Amino acid sequence: MTTAVRAYAAHSPTSPLGLFKLDRRSPRADDVVIEILYCGVCHSDLHSVRNDWGNATYPLVPGHEIVGRVVEVGAEVTRFKTGDRVGVGCLVDSCRQCSACGKGWEQYCESGRVDTYNSVDRLDGRPTQGGYSEKIIVSDAFVLKLPDKLDLAGTAPLLCAGITTYSPLRHWKVGPGSKVAVVGLGGLGHMALKLARAMGAEVTLFTRSPGKEADARRLGAHRVVLSTDETQLDGVAGRFDLIIDTVPYVHDLNPYLPTLATGGTLVLVGYLGPLDPALNSAPLVLGRKAVAGSLIGGIAETQEMLDFCGLHGITSDTETIAIQDINEAYERLLRSDVKYRFVIDMASLKQEAAV
């Protein structure tokens, strides 16, 4: 048995997203059925829809920054009840048995994590489909509790942009006295500024674009450094314990390495692919510096992040759109024409004709 719900899907790398009848599975004993209220729009949605990574399976329903309301729970579910405000992020399952899963690192599951969309369900082999839809059905182990006080639309991007930047801040033990820099002021970058500031760090924004200082300071930066200005770069040489690089395309990392303190780390969270130009290893070897990567976060860490944001009143800066405007939003996303995250009001999907 399956249930038909409305969704928006892509059917090829070049076709616009449009109305699609999505068949959701019947709930299992450990499942939570969620009415989706808001869904954030991530750069990964755009990359997946246009098959930039070469692994898209169509039809494809994107969306992994999902917030909603519980409408049904399976017989074995005890942590959630009808009416609860909940979230679903980038993961809906993992093997739950490997070393990584045992550490709470489901995102690095050694048997292969199950992504919220463009992945395959471990039990029935059906493709997973994401949050640009009316409902989603997810195992309770991968459903997250939302703080009561946070705005739902602003909370949605925390499920990806929030945890993507929170996880490296926690892994590298950022706290009072830490000196953190963020490269790029977009969906990820603005969350990194907010979270690092709330953790008590001294926070700097690296940007190539003049004129961002006022907004960066509003979001939590103590300082803004123009990364194309060698004098400004020299002024922060040897300063940072951690640099979070949020830029989603290939770019030169070498100018940032001299700004790391001895033993410091630059962590990539936005770009996947070969580096060009090549990385100069001399600053790394001579200063025991590192370049690392980080991918979202595990379920326990994501819940920790949500609780932290609830405590500090942190949400994403968002622009709410109707689902009918998603294709235009993708074009604007390519132009970086949003401050700082699109969020779809899924009530707009009800305006579509029945499927």
Short mmCIF file of C-alpha atoms in Angstrom, two decimals:
data_model
loop_
_atom_site.label_atom_id
_atom_site.label_comp_id
_atom_site.label_asym_id
_atom_site.label_seq_id
_atom_site.Cartn_x
_atom_site.Cartn_y
_atom_site.Cartn_z
CA MET A 1 0.00 0.00 0.00
CA THR A 2 1.18 3.49 -0.84
CA THR A 3 -0.26 6.99 -0.44
CA ALA A 4 -0.25 9.53 -3.26
CA VAL A 5 0.85 13.05 -2.29
CA ARG A 6 1.56 16.21 -4.23
CA ALA A 7 5.19 17.09 -4.85
CA TYR A 8 7.43 19.08 -7.17
CA ALA A 9 9.94 17.05 -9.15
CA ALA A 10 12.55 17.34 -11.86
CA HIS A 11 12.40 14.80 -14.71
CA SER A 12 15.74 15.62 -16.36
CA PRO A 13 18.77 17.86 -15.76
CA THR A 14 17.29 20.53 -18.05
CA SER A 15 13.56 20.38 -17.28
CA PRO A 16 11.95 22.78 -14.80
CA LEU A 17 10.50 21.38 -11.60
CA GLY A 18 6.77 20.80 -11.79
CA LEU A 19 3.83 19.11 -10.14
CA PHE A 20 4.33 15.37 -9.59
CA LYS A 21 2.32 12.57 -7.99
CA LEU A 22 4.57 10.98 -5.41
CA ASP A 23 3.72 7.62 -3.86
CA ARG A 24 4.84 7.49 -0.23
CA ARG A 25 5.21 4.09 1.45
CA SER A 26 2.78 2.85 4.07
CA PRO A 27 4.10 3.66 7.56
CA ARG A 28 6.21 1.01 9.29
CA ALA A 29 6.09 0.34 13.01
CA ASP A 30 8.96 2.76 13.70
CA ASP A 31 7.84 5.45 11.26
CA VAL A 32 6.68 9.01 11.81
CA VAL A 33 4.34 10.57 9.23
CA ILE A 34 5.00 14.29 8.89
CA GLU A 35 2.92 16.99 7.23
CA ILE A 36 5.56 19.30 5.75
CA LEU A 37 5.02 22.97 6.57
CA TYR A 38 8.28 24.50 5.30
CA CYS A 39 11.24 23.24 3.31
CA GLY A 40 14.50 25.10 2.84
CA VAL A 41 16.17 25.38 -0.57
CA CYS A 42 19.79 24.21 -0.48
CA HIS A 43 22.52 24.56 -3.12
CA SER A 44 22.60 20.74 -3.03
CA ASP A 45 19.02 20.69 -4.32
CA LEU A 46 20.09 22.65 -7.37
CA HIS A 47 23.22 20.53 -7.93
CA SER A 48 21.18 17.33 -7.65
CA VAL A 49 18.34 18.45 -9.91
CA ARG A 50 20.80 19.50 -12.64
CA ASN A 51 22.91 16.37 -12.17
CA ASP A 52 26.06 18.37 -11.46
CA TRP A 53 27.45 15.43 -9.48
CA GLY A 54 26.52 12.83 -12.12
CA ASN A 55 24.40 10.62 -9.85
CA ALA A 56 20.86 11.96 -10.24
CA THR A 57 17.98 9.51 -10.62
CA TYR A 58 14.76 10.91 -12.09
CA PRO A 59 12.07 11.77 -11.29
CA LEU A 60 13.75 13.58 -8.40
CA VAL A 61 11.97 15.41 -5.58
CA PRO A 62 14.55 17.56 -3.74
CA GLY A 63 14.46 19.05 -0.25
CA HIS A 64 16.31 18.11 2.93
CA GLU A 65 15.63 21.07 5.21
CA ILE A 66 12.22 19.91 6.36
CA VAL A 67 10.06 21.11 9.23
CA GLY A 68 6.53 20.01 9.88
CA ARG A 69 3.93 18.51 12.15
CA VAL A 70 3.47 14.86 13.14
CA VAL A 71 0.18 13.48 11.84
CA GLU A 72 0.69 9.78 12.56
CA VAL A 73 3.15 7.49 14.36
CA GLY A 74 3.88 3.78 14.08
CA ALA A 75 3.09 1.29 16.84
CA GLU A 76 6.67 1.22 18.15
CA VAL A 77 7.19 5.00 18.26
CA THR A 78 7.39 6.50 21.75
CA ARG A 79 9.43 9.70 21.29
CA PHE A 80 6.86 11.51 19.16
CA LYS A 81 3.12 12.05 19.15
CA THR A 82 0.56 13.61 16.84
CA GLY A 83 0.91 17.39 16.74
CA ASP A 84 4.63 17.55 17.59
CA ARG A 85 6.80 20.06 15.69
CA VAL A 86 9.61 18.06 14.10
CA GLY A 87 12.37 18.27 11.54
CA VAL A 88 14.09 16.01 9.01
CA GLY A 89 17.50 16.85 7.63
CA CYS A 90 19.81 15.31 5.06
CA LEU A 91 19.60 11.72 6.35
CA VAL A 92 16.70 9.29 6.70
CA ASP A 93 18.62 6.08 7.50
CA SER A 94 22.01 4.37 7.86
CA CYS A 95 23.16 0.86 8.70
CA ARG A 96 23.20 1.77 12.43
CA GLN A 97 25.83 -0.94 13.05
CA CYS A 98 29.20 0.20 11.65
CA SER A 99 31.92 1.99 13.55
CA ALA A 100 30.87 5.41 12.25
CA CYS A 101 27.22 4.90 13.15
CA GLY A 102 28.28 3.69 16.58
CA LYS A 103 30.00 7.03 17.13
CA GLY A 104 26.91 8.94 16.08
CA TRP A 105 28.42 9.77 12.69
CA GLU A 106 25.61 8.41 10.53
CA GLN A 107 26.61 10.81 7.76
CA TYR A 108 29.81 8.77 7.34
CA CYS A 109 28.07 5.36 7.48
CA GLU A 110 30.52 2.76 6.17
CA SER A 111 27.71 0.82 4.48
CA GLY A 112 26.37 3.96 2.86
CA ARG A 113 24.07 6.55 4.41
CA VAL A 114 20.52 6.91 3.05
CA ASP A 115 19.95 10.48 1.96
CA THR A 116 16.57 12.15 2.22
CA TYR A 117 16.33 12.24 -1.57
CA ASN A 118 18.13 10.72 -4.56
CA SER A 119 19.04 7.67 -2.51
CA VAL A 120 17.61 4.17 -2.00
CA ASP A 121 15.61 2.88 0.96
CA ARG A 122 17.52 0.08 2.70
CA LEU A 123 14.42 -2.06 3.24
CA ASP A 124 12.28 -1.81 0.12
CA GLY A 125 14.79 -0.57 -2.47
CA ARG A 126 12.54 2.32 -3.47
CA PRO A 127 14.06 5.72 -4.29
CA THR A 128 13.91 8.27 -1.49
CA GLN A 129 12.16 11.54 -2.28
CA GLY A 130 12.54 14.80 -0.42
CA GLY A 131 10.68 17.66 1.14
CA TYR A 132 9.23 19.52 -1.83
CA SER A 133 6.08 17.55 -1.04
CA GLU A 134 3.04 17.45 1.21
CA LYS A 135 4.22 14.67 3.51
CA ILE A 136 7.24 12.57 4.31
CA ILE A 137 7.52 9.27 6.20
CA VAL A 138 10.74 8.70 8.17
CA SER A 139 12.00 6.30 10.83
CA ASP A 140 11.71 7.92 14.25
CA ALA A 141 15.47 7.47 14.77
CA PHE A 142 16.06 10.12 12.10
CA VAL A 143 13.37 12.60 13.17
CA LEU A 144 14.39 15.64 15.22
CA LYS A 145 12.58 17.61 17.90
CA LEU A 146 12.28 21.35 17.27
CA PRO A 147 12.60 23.99 20.01
CA ASP A 148 9.20 25.53 20.75
CA LYS A 149 10.33 29.14 20.56
CA LEU A 150 11.94 29.14 17.12
CA ASP A 151 10.16 30.37 14.00
CA LEU A 152 9.47 27.35 11.78
CA ALA A 153 10.47 28.93 8.47
CA GLY A 154 13.74 30.19 9.94
CA THR A 155 14.39 26.80 11.54
CA ALA A 156 14.18 24.80 8.30
CA PRO A 157 17.68 25.73 7.01
CA LEU A 158 19.20 24.69 10.34
CA LEU A 159 18.64 21.08 9.21
CA CYS A 160 21.40 21.48 6.60
CA ALA A 161 23.11 24.88 6.64
CA GLY A 162 23.00 24.97 10.43
CA ILE A 163 24.43 21.53 11.13
CA THR A 164 26.95 21.79 8.28
CA THR A 165 28.62 24.72 10.05
CA TYR A 166 27.88 23.67 13.65
CA SER A 167 29.57 20.28 13.29
CA PRO A 168 33.09 21.56 12.50
CA LEU A 169 32.79 24.25 15.17
CA ARG A 170 32.08 21.53 17.73
CA HIS A 171 34.60 19.04 16.35
CA TRP A 172 37.42 21.58 16.58
CA LYS A 173 36.21 22.63 20.05
CA VAL A 174 35.40 26.27 19.37
CA GLY A 175 34.57 28.27 22.48
CA PRO A 176 35.43 31.45 24.35
CA GLY A 177 38.89 32.60 23.27
CA SER A 178 38.81 30.78 19.93
CA LYS A 179 39.57 32.78 16.82
CA VAL A 180 37.40 31.68 13.90
CA ALA A 181 37.22 32.95 10.32
CA VAL A 182 34.49 32.22 7.79
CA VAL A 183 35.09 32.31 4.03
CA GLY A 184 32.00 33.39 2.10
CA LEU A 185 28.77 35.05 3.20
CA GLY A 186 25.92 32.93 1.88
CA GLY A 187 23.52 30.35 3.27
CA LEU A 188 26.31 28.46 5.04
CA GLY A 189 28.48 31.45 5.83
CA HIS A 190 25.82 33.48 7.60
CA MET A 191 25.00 30.50 9.83
CA ALA A 192 28.70 29.99 10.64
CA LEU A 193 28.96 33.61 11.78
CA LYS A 194 25.92 33.33 14.03
CA LEU A 195 26.94 30.01 15.57
CA ALA A 196 30.62 30.86 16.14
CA ARG A 197 29.65 34.15 17.79
CA ALA A 198 27.15 32.38 20.06
CA MET A 199 29.89 29.94 21.09
CA GLY A 200 31.98 32.85 22.32
CA ALA A 201 34.57 32.97 19.56
CA GLU A 202 36.19 36.00 18.00
CA VAL A 203 34.71 35.90 14.49
CA THR A 204 36.08 37.22 11.19
CA LEU A 205 34.52 37.14 7.72
CA PHE A 206 36.70 36.68 4.64
CA THR A 207 34.98 38.02 1.53
CA ARG A 208 35.92 39.00 -2.01
CA SER A 209 33.07 41.52 -2.19
CA PRO A 210 33.38 44.99 -0.64
CA GLY A 211 30.32 46.38 1.09
CA LYS A 212 29.39 43.39 3.25
CA GLU A 213 30.74 44.72 6.53
CA ALA A 214 27.48 46.04 8.00
CA ASP A 215 25.60 42.81 7.31
CA ALA A 216 28.49 40.65 8.49
CA ARG A 217 28.65 42.52 11.78
CA ARG A 218 24.88 42.21 12.22
CA LEU A 219 25.25 38.45 11.81
CA GLY A 220 28.05 38.16 14.36
CA ALA A 221 31.38 39.09 12.77
CA HIS A 222 33.80 41.21 14.77
CA ARG A 223 35.89 41.94 11.69
CA VAL A 224 35.68 41.74 7.89
CA VAL A 225 38.76 41.06 5.76
CA LEU A 226 38.76 41.61 2.00
CA SER A 227 40.53 38.49 0.75
CA THR A 228 41.70 40.21 -2.45
CA ASP A 229 43.65 42.79 -0.41
CA GLU A 230 47.12 41.49 0.50
CA THR A 231 47.56 44.20 3.13
CA GLN A 232 44.41 43.08 4.92
CA LEU A 233 45.48 39.44 4.69
CA ASP A 234 48.91 40.29 6.12
CA GLY A 235 47.14 42.00 9.01
CA VAL A 236 45.61 38.70 10.16
CA ALA A 237 48.61 36.44 9.51
CA GLY A 238 48.90 33.58 12.01
CA ARG A 239 45.64 34.53 13.71
CA PHE A 240 42.96 31.87 13.26
CA ASP A 241 42.51 28.58 15.06
CA LEU A 242 39.83 27.51 12.59
CA ILE A 243 38.73 28.72 9.17
CA ILE A 244 35.38 27.46 7.85
CA ASP A 245 35.37 27.70 4.07
CA THR A 246 31.79 27.74 2.77
CA VAL A 247 32.46 28.58 -0.90
CA PRO A 248 30.63 26.04 -3.12
CA TYR A 249 32.91 26.20 -6.17
CA VAL A 250 36.62 25.65 -6.91
CA HIS A 251 38.78 28.48 -5.59
CA ASP A 252 42.29 29.20 -4.35
CA LEU A 253 42.87 28.17 -0.73
CA ASN A 254 46.50 29.27 -0.61
CA PRO A 255 45.90 32.90 0.44
CA TYR A 256 44.14 31.71 3.59
CA LEU A 257 46.79 29.28 4.87
CA PRO A 258 49.18 31.98 6.20
CA THR A 259 46.30 33.36 8.32
CA LEU A 260 46.03 30.10 10.28
CA ALA A 261 47.72 29.97 13.65
CA THR A 262 50.25 27.23 14.32
CA GLY A 263 48.23 24.03 14.58
CA GLY A 264 45.21 25.66 12.94
CA THR A 265 42.81 24.04 10.49
CA LEU A 266 40.97 25.20 7.39
CA VAL A 267 37.87 23.04 6.91
CA LEU A 268 35.95 22.80 3.66
CA VAL A 269 32.18 22.49 3.98
CA GLY A 270 30.96 23.93 0.67
CA TYR A 271 33.07 22.52 -2.15
CA LEU A 272 33.48 18.94 -3.38
CA GLY A 273 36.11 18.32 -6.01
CA PRO A 274 39.77 18.80 -6.98
CA LEU A 275 41.60 21.91 -5.84
CA ASP A 276 42.86 24.35 -8.43
CA PRO A 277 45.42 25.83 -8.11
CA ALA A 278 47.27 23.12 -6.24
CA LEU A 279 47.69 23.44 -2.51
CA ASN A 280 51.08 24.67 -1.33
CA SER A 281 52.08 22.24 1.41
CA ALA A 282 54.87 24.43 2.83
CA PRO A 283 52.64 26.42 5.25
CA LEU A 284 51.06 23.15 6.37
CA VAL A 285 54.33 21.38 7.14
CA LEU A 286 56.12 24.38 8.62
CA GLY A 287 53.21 25.33 10.88
CA ARG A 288 51.52 21.99 11.56
CA LYS A 289 48.46 23.37 9.85
CA ALA A 290 45.75 21.28 8.20
CA VAL A 291 43.16 21.39 5.47
CA ALA A 292 40.19 19.18 6.29
CA GLY A 293 36.61 18.51 5.25
CA SER A 294 33.34 18.10 7.10
CA LEU A 295 29.94 16.75 6.02
CA ILE A 296 26.71 17.81 7.77
CA GLY A 297 26.45 16.03 11.16
CA GLY A 298 25.01 12.97 12.84
CA ILE A 299 21.52 12.81 14.31
CA ALA A 300 22.55 13.36 17.94
CA GLU A 301 24.75 16.30 16.96
CA THR A 302 21.95 17.77 14.85
CA GLN A 303 19.61 17.59 17.83
CA GLU A 304 22.31 19.24 19.94
CA MET A 305 22.58 22.00 17.34
CA LEU A 306 18.82 22.58 17.36
CA ASP A 307 18.78 22.77 21.14
CA PHE A 308 21.72 25.22 21.05
CA CYS A 309 19.87 27.39 18.55
CA GLY A 310 16.76 27.27 20.71
CA LEU A 311 18.77 28.39 23.73
CA HIS A 312 20.37 31.29 21.84
CA GLY A 313 17.43 32.22 19.61
CA ILE A 314 19.31 31.43 16.39
CA THR A 315 17.50 30.89 13.10
CA SER A 316 18.44 31.39 9.47
CA ASP A 317 17.78 34.66 7.63
CA THR A 318 15.21 33.60 5.06
CA GLU A 319 13.05 34.66 2.14
CA THR A 320 9.82 32.68 1.99
CA ILE A 321 8.57 31.63 -1.44
CA ALA A 322 5.72 29.64 -2.93
CA ILE A 323 6.53 26.28 -4.48
CA GLN A 324 5.37 27.68 -7.82
CA ASP A 325 8.37 30.08 -7.72
CA ILE A 326 11.02 27.40 -7.22
CA ASN A 327 12.47 27.54 -10.73
CA GLU A 328 12.95 31.30 -10.50
CA ALA A 329 14.48 30.80 -7.04
CA TYR A 330 17.04 28.39 -8.52
CA GLU A 331 18.09 31.02 -11.05
CA ARG A 332 18.41 33.59 -8.28
CA LEU A 333 20.41 31.09 -6.22
CA LEU A 334 22.91 30.84 -9.06
CA ARG A 335 23.28 34.63 -8.93
CA SER A 336 23.60 34.61 -5.10
CA ASP A 337 20.48 36.77 -5.09
CA VAL A 338 19.09 35.78 -1.71
CA LYS A 339 19.77 36.76 1.90
CA TYR A 340 20.41 34.12 2.90
CA ARG A 341 18.19 31.10 2.35
CA PHE A 342 15.02 30.48 0.38
CA VAL A 343 12.33 28.59 2.30
CA ILE A 344 9.25 27.16 0.60
CA ASP A 345 5.90 27.67 2.34
CA MET A 346 4.44 24.27 1.53
CA ALA A 347 0.89 25.55 2.03
CA SER A 348 1.34 26.85 -1.52
CA LEU A 349 1.34 23.27 -2.77
CA LYS A 350 -2.32 23.01 -1.77
CA GLN A 351 -3.12 25.53 -4.52
CA GLU A 352 -2.17 22.98 -7.15
CA ALA A 353 -4.84 20.86 -8.80
CA ALA A 354 -5.41 17.46 -7.21
CA VAL A 355 -3.22 14.65 -8.51
#
